[in-house]
Short mmCIF file of N, CA and C in Angstrom, two decimals:
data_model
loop_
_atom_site.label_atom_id
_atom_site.label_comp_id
_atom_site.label_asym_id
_atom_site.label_seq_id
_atom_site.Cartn_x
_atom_site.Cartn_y
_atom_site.Cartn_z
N UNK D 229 -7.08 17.70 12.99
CA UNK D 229 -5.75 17.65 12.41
C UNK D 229 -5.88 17.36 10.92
N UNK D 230 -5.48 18.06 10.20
CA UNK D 230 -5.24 17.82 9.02
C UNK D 230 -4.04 18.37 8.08
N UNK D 231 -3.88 16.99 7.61
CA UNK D 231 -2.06 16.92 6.75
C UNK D 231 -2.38 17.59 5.41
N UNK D 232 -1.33 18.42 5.33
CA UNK D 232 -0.82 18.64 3.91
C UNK D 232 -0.33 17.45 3.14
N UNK D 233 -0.91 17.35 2.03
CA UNK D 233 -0.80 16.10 1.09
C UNK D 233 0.11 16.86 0.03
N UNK D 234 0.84 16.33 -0.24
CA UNK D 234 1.49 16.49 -1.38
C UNK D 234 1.46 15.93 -2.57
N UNK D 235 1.57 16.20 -3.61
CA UNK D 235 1.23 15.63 -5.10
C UNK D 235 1.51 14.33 -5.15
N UNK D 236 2.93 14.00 -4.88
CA UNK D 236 3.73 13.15 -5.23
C UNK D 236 4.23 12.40 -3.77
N UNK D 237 4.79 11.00 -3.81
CA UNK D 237 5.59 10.52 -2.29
C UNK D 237 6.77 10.13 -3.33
N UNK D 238 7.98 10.30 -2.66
CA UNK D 238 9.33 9.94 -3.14
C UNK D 238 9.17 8.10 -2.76
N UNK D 239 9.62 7.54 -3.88
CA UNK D 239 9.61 5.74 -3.71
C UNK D 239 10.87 5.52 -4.04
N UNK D 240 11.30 4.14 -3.68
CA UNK D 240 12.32 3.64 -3.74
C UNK D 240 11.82 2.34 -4.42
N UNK D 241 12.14 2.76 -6.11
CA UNK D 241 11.47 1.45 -7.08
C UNK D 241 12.32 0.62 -7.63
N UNK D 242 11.67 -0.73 -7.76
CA UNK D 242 12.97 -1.42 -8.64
C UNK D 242 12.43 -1.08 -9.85
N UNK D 243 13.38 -0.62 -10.99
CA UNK D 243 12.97 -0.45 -12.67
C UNK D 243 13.78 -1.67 -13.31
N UNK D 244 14.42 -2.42 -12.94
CA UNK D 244 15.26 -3.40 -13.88
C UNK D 244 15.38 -4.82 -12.65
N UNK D 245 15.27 -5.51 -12.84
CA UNK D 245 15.88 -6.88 -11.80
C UNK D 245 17.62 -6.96 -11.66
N UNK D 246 17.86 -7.16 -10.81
CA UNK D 246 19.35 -7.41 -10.56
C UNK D 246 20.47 -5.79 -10.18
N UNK D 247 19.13 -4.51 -10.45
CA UNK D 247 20.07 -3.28 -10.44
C UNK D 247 19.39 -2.48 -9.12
N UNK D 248 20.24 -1.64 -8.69
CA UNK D 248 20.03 -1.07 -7.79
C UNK D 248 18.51 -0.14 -7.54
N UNK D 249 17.96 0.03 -6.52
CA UNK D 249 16.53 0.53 -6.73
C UNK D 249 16.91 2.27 -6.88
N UNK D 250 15.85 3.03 -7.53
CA UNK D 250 16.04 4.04 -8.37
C UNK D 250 14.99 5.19 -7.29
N UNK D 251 15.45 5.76 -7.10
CA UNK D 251 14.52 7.14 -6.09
C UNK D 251 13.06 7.20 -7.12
N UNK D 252 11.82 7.28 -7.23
CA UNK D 252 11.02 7.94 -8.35
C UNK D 252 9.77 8.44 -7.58
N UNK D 253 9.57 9.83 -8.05
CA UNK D 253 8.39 10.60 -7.63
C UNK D 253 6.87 9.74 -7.96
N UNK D 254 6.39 9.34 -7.29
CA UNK D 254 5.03 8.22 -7.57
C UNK D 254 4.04 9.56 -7.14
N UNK D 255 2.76 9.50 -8.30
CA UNK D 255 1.79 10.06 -7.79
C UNK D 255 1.10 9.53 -6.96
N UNK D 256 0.46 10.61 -6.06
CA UNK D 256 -0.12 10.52 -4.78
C UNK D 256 -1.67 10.71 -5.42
N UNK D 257 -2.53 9.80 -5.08
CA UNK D 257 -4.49 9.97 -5.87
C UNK D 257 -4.94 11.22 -4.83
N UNK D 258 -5.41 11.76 -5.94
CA UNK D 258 -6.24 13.43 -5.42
C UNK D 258 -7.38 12.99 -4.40
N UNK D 259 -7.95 11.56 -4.65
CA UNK D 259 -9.38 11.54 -4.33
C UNK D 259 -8.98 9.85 -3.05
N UNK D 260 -9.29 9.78 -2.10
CA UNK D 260 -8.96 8.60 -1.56
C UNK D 260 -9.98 7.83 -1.72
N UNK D 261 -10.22 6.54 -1.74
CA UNK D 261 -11.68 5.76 -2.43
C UNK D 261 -12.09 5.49 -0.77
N UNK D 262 -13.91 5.29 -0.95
CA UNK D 262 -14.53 4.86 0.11
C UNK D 262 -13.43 3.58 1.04
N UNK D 263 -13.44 3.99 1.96
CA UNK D 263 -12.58 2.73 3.00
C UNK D 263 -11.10 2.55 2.88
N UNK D 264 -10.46 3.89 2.52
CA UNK D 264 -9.01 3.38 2.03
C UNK D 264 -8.52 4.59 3.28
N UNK D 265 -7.51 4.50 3.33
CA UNK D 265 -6.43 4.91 3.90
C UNK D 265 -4.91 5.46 3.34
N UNK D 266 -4.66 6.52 3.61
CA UNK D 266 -3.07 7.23 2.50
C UNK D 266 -2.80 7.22 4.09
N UNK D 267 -1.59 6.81 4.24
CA UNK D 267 -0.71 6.63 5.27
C UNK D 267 0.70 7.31 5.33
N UNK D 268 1.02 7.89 5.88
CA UNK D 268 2.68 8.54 6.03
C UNK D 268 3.80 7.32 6.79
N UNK D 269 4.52 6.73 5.88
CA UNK D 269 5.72 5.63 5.97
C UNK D 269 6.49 5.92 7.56
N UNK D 270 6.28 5.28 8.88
CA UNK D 270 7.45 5.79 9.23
C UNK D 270 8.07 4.83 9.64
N UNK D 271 8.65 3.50 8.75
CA UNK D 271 9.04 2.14 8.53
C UNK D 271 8.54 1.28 8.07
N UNK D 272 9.68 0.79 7.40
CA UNK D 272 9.32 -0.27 6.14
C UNK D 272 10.69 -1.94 6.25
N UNK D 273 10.34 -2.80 6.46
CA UNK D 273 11.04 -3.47 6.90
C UNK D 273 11.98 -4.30 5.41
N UNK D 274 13.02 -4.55 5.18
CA UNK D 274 13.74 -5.25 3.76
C UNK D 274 13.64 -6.71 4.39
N UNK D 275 12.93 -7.85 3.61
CA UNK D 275 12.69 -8.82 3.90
C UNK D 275 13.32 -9.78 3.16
N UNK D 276 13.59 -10.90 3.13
CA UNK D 276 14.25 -11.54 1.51
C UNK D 276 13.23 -11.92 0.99
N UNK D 277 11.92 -11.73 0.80
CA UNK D 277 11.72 -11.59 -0.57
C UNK D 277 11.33 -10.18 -1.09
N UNK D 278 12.06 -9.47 -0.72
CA UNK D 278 12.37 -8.05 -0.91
C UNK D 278 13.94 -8.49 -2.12
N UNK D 279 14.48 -9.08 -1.47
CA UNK D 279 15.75 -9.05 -1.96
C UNK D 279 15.77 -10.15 -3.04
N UNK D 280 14.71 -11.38 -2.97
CA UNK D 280 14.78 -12.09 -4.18
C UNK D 280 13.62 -11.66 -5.32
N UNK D 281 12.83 -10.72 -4.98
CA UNK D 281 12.09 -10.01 -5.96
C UNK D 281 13.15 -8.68 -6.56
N UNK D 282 13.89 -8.28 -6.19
CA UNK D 282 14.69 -7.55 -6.55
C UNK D 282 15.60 -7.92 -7.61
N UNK D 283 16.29 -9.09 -7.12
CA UNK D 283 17.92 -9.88 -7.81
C UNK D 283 16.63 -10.62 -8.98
N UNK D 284 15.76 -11.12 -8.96
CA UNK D 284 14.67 -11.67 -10.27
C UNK D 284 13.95 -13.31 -9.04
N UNK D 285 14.75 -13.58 -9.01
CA UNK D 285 14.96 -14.80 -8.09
C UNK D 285 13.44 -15.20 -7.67
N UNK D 286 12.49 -14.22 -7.18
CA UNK D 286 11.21 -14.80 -6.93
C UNK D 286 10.02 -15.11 -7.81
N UNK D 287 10.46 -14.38 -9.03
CA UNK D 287 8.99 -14.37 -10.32
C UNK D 287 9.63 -13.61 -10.96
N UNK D 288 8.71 -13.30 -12.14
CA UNK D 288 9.27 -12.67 -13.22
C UNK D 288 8.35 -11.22 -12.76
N UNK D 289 8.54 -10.04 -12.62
CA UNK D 289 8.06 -8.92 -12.72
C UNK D 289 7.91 -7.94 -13.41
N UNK D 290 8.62 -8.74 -14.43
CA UNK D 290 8.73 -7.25 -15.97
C UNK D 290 7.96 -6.19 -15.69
N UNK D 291 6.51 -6.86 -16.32
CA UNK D 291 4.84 -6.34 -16.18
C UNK D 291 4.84 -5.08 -15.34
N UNK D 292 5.69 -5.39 -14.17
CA UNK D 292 5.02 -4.56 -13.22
C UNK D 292 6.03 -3.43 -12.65
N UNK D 293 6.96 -3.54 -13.50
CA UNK D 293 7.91 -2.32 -12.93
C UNK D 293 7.78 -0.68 -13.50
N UNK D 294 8.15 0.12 -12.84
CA UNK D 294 8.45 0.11 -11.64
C UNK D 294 7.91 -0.16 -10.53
N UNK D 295 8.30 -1.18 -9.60
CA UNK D 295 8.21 -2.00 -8.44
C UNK D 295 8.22 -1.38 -7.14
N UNK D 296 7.69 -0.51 -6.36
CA UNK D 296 8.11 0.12 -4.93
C UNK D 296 7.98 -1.52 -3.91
N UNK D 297 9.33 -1.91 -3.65
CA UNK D 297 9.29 -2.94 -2.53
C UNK D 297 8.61 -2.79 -1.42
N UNK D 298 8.73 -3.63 -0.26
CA UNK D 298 8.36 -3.47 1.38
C UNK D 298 6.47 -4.11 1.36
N UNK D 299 6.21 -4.50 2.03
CA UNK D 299 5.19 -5.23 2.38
C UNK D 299 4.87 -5.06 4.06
N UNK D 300 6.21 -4.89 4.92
CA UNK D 300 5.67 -4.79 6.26
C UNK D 300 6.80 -3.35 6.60
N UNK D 301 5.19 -2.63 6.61
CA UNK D 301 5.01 -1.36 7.33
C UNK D 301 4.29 -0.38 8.29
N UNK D 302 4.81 0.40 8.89
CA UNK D 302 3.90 1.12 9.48
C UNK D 302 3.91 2.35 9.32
N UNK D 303 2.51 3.18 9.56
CA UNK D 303 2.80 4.63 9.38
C UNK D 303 1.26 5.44 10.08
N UNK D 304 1.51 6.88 10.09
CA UNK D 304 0.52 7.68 10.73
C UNK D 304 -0.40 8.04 9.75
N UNK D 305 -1.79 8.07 9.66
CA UNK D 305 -2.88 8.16 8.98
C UNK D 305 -2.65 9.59 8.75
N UNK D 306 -2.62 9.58 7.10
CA UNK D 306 -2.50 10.96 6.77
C UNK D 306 -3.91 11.67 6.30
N UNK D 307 -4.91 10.75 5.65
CA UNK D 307 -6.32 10.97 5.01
C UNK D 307 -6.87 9.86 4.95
N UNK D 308 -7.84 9.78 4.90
CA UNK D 308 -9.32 8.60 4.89
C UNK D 308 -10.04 8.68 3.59
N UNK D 309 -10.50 8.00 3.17
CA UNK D 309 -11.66 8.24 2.23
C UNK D 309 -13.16 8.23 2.86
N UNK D 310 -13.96 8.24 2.04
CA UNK D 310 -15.47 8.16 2.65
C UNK D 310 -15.22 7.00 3.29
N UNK D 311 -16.10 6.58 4.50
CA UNK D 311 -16.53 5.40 5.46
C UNK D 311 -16.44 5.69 6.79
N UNK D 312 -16.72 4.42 7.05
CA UNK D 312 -16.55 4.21 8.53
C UNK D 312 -14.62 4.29 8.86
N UNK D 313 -14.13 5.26 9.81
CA UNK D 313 -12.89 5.65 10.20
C UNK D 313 -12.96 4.66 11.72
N UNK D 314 -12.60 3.23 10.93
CA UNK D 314 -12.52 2.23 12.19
C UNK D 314 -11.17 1.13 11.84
N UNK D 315 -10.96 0.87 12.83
CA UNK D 315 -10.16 -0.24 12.32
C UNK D 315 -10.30 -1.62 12.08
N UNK D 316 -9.63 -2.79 11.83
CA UNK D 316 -10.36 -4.50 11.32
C UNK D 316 -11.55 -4.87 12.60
N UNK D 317 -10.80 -4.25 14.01
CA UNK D 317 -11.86 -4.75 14.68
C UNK D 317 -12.74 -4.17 15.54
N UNK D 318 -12.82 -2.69 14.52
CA UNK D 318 -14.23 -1.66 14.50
C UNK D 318 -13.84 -0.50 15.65
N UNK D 319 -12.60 -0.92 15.85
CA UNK D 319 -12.20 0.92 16.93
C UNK D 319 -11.42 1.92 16.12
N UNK D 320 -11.92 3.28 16.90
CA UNK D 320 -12.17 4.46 16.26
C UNK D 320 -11.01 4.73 15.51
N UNK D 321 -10.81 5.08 14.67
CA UNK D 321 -9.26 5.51 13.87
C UNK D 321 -9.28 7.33 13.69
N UNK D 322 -8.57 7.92 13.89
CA UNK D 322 -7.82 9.66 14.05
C UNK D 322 -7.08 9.72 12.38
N UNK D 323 -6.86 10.76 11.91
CA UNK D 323 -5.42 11.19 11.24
C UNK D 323 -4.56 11.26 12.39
N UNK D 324 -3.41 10.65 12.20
CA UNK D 324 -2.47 10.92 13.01
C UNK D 324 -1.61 9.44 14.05
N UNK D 325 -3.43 8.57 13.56
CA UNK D 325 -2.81 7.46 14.42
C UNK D 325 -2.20 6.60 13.80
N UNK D 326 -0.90 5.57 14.48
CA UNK D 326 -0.26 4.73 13.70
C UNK D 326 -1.18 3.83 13.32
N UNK D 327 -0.68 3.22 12.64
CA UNK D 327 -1.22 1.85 12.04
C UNK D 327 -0.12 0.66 11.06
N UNK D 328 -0.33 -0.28 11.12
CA UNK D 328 0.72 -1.22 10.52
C UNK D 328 -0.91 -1.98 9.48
N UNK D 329 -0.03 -2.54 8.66
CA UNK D 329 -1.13 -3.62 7.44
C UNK D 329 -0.70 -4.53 6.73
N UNK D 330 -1.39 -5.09 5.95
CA UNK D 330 -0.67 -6.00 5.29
C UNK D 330 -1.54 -5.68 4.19
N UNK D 331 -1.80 -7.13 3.06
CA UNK D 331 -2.39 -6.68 1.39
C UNK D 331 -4.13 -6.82 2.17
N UNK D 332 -4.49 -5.65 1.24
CA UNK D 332 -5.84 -5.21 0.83
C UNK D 332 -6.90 -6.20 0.81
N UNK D 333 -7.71 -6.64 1.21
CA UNK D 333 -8.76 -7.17 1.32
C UNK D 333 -10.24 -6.69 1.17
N UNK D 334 -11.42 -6.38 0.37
CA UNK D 334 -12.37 -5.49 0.16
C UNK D 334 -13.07 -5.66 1.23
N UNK D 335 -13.48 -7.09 1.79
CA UNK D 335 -14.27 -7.33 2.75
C UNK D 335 -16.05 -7.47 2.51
N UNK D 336 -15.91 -7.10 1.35
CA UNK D 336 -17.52 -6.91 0.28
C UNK D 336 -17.56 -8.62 -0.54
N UNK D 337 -16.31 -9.38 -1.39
CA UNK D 337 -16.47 -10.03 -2.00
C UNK D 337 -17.20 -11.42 -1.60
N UNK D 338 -17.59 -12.48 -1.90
CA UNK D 338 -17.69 -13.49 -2.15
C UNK D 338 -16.96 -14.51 -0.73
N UNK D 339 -15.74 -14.65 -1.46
CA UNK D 339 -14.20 -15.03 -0.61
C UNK D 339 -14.37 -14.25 0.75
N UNK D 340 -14.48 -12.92 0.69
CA UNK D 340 -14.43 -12.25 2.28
C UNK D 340 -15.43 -12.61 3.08
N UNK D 341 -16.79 -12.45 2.48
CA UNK D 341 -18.13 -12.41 3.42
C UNK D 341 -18.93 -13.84 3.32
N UNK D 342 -19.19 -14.87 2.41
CA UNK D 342 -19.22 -15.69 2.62
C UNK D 342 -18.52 -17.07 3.10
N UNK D 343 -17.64 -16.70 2.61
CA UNK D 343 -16.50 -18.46 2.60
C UNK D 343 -15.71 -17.97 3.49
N UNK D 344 -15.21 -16.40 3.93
CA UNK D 344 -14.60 -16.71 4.75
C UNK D 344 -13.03 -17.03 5.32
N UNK D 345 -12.85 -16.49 3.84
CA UNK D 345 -11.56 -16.65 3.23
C UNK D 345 -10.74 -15.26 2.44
N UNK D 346 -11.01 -14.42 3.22
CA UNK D 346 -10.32 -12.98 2.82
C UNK D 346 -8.83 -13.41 2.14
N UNK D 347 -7.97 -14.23 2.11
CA UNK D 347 -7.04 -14.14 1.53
C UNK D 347 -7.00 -15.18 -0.19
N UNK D 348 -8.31 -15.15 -0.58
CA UNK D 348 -8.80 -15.64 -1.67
C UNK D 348 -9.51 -14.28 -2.34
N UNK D 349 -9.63 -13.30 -1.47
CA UNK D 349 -10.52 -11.96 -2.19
C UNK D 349 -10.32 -11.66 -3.48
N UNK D 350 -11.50 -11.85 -4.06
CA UNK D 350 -11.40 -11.31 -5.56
C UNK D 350 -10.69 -10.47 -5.98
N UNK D 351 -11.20 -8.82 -5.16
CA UNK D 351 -10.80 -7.70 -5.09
C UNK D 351 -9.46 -7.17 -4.36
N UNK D 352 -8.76 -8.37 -4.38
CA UNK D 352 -7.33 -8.02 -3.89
C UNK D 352 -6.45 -7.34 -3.87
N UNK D 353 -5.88 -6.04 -3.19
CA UNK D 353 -4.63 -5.43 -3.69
C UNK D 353 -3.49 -6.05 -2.96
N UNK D 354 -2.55 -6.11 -3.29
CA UNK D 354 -1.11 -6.85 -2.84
C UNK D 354 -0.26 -5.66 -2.98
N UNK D 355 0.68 -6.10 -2.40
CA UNK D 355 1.83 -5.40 -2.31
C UNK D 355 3.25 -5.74 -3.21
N UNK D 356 3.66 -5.12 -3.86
CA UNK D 356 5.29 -5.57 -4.18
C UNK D 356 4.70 -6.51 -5.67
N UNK D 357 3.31 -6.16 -6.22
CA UNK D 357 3.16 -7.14 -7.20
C UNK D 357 2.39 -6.14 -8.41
N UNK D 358 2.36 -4.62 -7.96
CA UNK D 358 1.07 -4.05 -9.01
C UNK D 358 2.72 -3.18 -9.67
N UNK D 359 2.51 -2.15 -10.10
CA UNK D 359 3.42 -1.46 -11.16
C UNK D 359 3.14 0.19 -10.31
N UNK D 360 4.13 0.80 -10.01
CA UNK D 360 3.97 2.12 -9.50
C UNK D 360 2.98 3.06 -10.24
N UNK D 361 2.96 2.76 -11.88
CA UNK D 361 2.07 3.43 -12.72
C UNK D 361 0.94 3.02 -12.85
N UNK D 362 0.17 1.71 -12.13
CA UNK D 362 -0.98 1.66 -11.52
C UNK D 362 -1.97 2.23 -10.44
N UNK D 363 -2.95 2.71 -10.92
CA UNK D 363 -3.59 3.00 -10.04
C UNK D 363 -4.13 2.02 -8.40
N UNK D 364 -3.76 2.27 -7.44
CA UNK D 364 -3.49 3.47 -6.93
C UNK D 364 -1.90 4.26 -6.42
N UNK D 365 -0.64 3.46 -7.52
CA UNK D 365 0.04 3.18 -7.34
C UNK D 365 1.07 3.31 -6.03
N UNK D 366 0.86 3.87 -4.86
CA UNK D 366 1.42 3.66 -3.72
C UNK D 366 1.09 2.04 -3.18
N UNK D 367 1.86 1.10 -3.88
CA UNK D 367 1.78 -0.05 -3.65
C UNK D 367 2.92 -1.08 -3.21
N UNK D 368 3.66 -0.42 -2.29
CA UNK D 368 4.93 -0.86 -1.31
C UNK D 368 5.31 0.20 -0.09
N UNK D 369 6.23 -0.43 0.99
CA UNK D 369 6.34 0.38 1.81
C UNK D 369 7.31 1.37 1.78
N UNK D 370 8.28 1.14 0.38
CA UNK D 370 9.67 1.99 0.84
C UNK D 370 9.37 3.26 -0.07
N UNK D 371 8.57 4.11 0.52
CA UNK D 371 7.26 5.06 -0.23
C UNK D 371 7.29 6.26 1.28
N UNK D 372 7.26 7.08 0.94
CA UNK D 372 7.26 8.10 1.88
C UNK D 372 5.53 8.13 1.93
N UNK D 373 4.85 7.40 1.44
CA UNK D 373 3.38 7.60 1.62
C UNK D 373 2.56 6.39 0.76
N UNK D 374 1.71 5.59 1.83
CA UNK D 374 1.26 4.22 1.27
C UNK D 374 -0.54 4.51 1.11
N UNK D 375 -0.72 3.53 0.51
CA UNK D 375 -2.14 3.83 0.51
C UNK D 375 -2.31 2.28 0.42
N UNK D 376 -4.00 2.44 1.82
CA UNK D 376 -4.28 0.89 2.44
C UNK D 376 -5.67 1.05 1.95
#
């Protein structure tokens, strides 16, 4: 099975605090990196701190807008990058199969493999905190296409 990728995923970004979120075409990466995952959205949950990162209320986000919200999602594996096509606890992963996630963890660092402490990872990606015009910018769920 293999998906047609499209250039772009339609997002639902915040560009201003306190204003309504704005439709914006986010590029989609040509190349998926070793161990990552581009995922097809098919739910994204509005949480309050969806809604107090939005109104300003949780931090300041200037930096990082445009903002694609959502943090808890799920969706069908659209492409893989190079690796092992397994999941956290090493069973087989398809295009096609669902999957739900949370923020990025390398699993290589310091924090992950020694101490033991993946949510200290150096190499952290988060959600709802990078800028849509970051690479890899599919970095929220309300994204017709996420990348894990």
């Amino acid at each position: 099975m293999t998906t047609k990728i499209p250039a772009t995923s339609r997002a639902a970004a915040l560009t201003a605090t306190g204003e309504a979120l704005r439709v914006l075409d986010v590029e989609i990466p040509a190349v998926i990196e070793r161990d990552a995952l581009l995922v097809r959205m098919t739910a994204a949950t509005l949480c309050g701190t969806d809604v107090h990162v939005a109104d300003g209320a949780a931090a300041d986000v200037g930096g990082a807008l445009p903002l694609i919200l959502g943090h808890e999602m799920v969706g069908r594996i659209a492409a893989f990058g190079d690796g092992p096509r397994t999941d956290s606890l090493g069973q087989p992963l398809a295009e096609g199969d669902r999957v739900v996630w949370t923020h990025g963890m390398c699993g290589r660092c310091r924090a992950c493999v020694i101490d033991g402490e993946p949510s200290l990872c150096e190499n952290r990606r988060r959600y709802m905190t990078e800028s849509a015009h970051t690479y890899p910018s599919l970095h929220g769920g309300f994204s017709e296409y996420g990348y894990v």
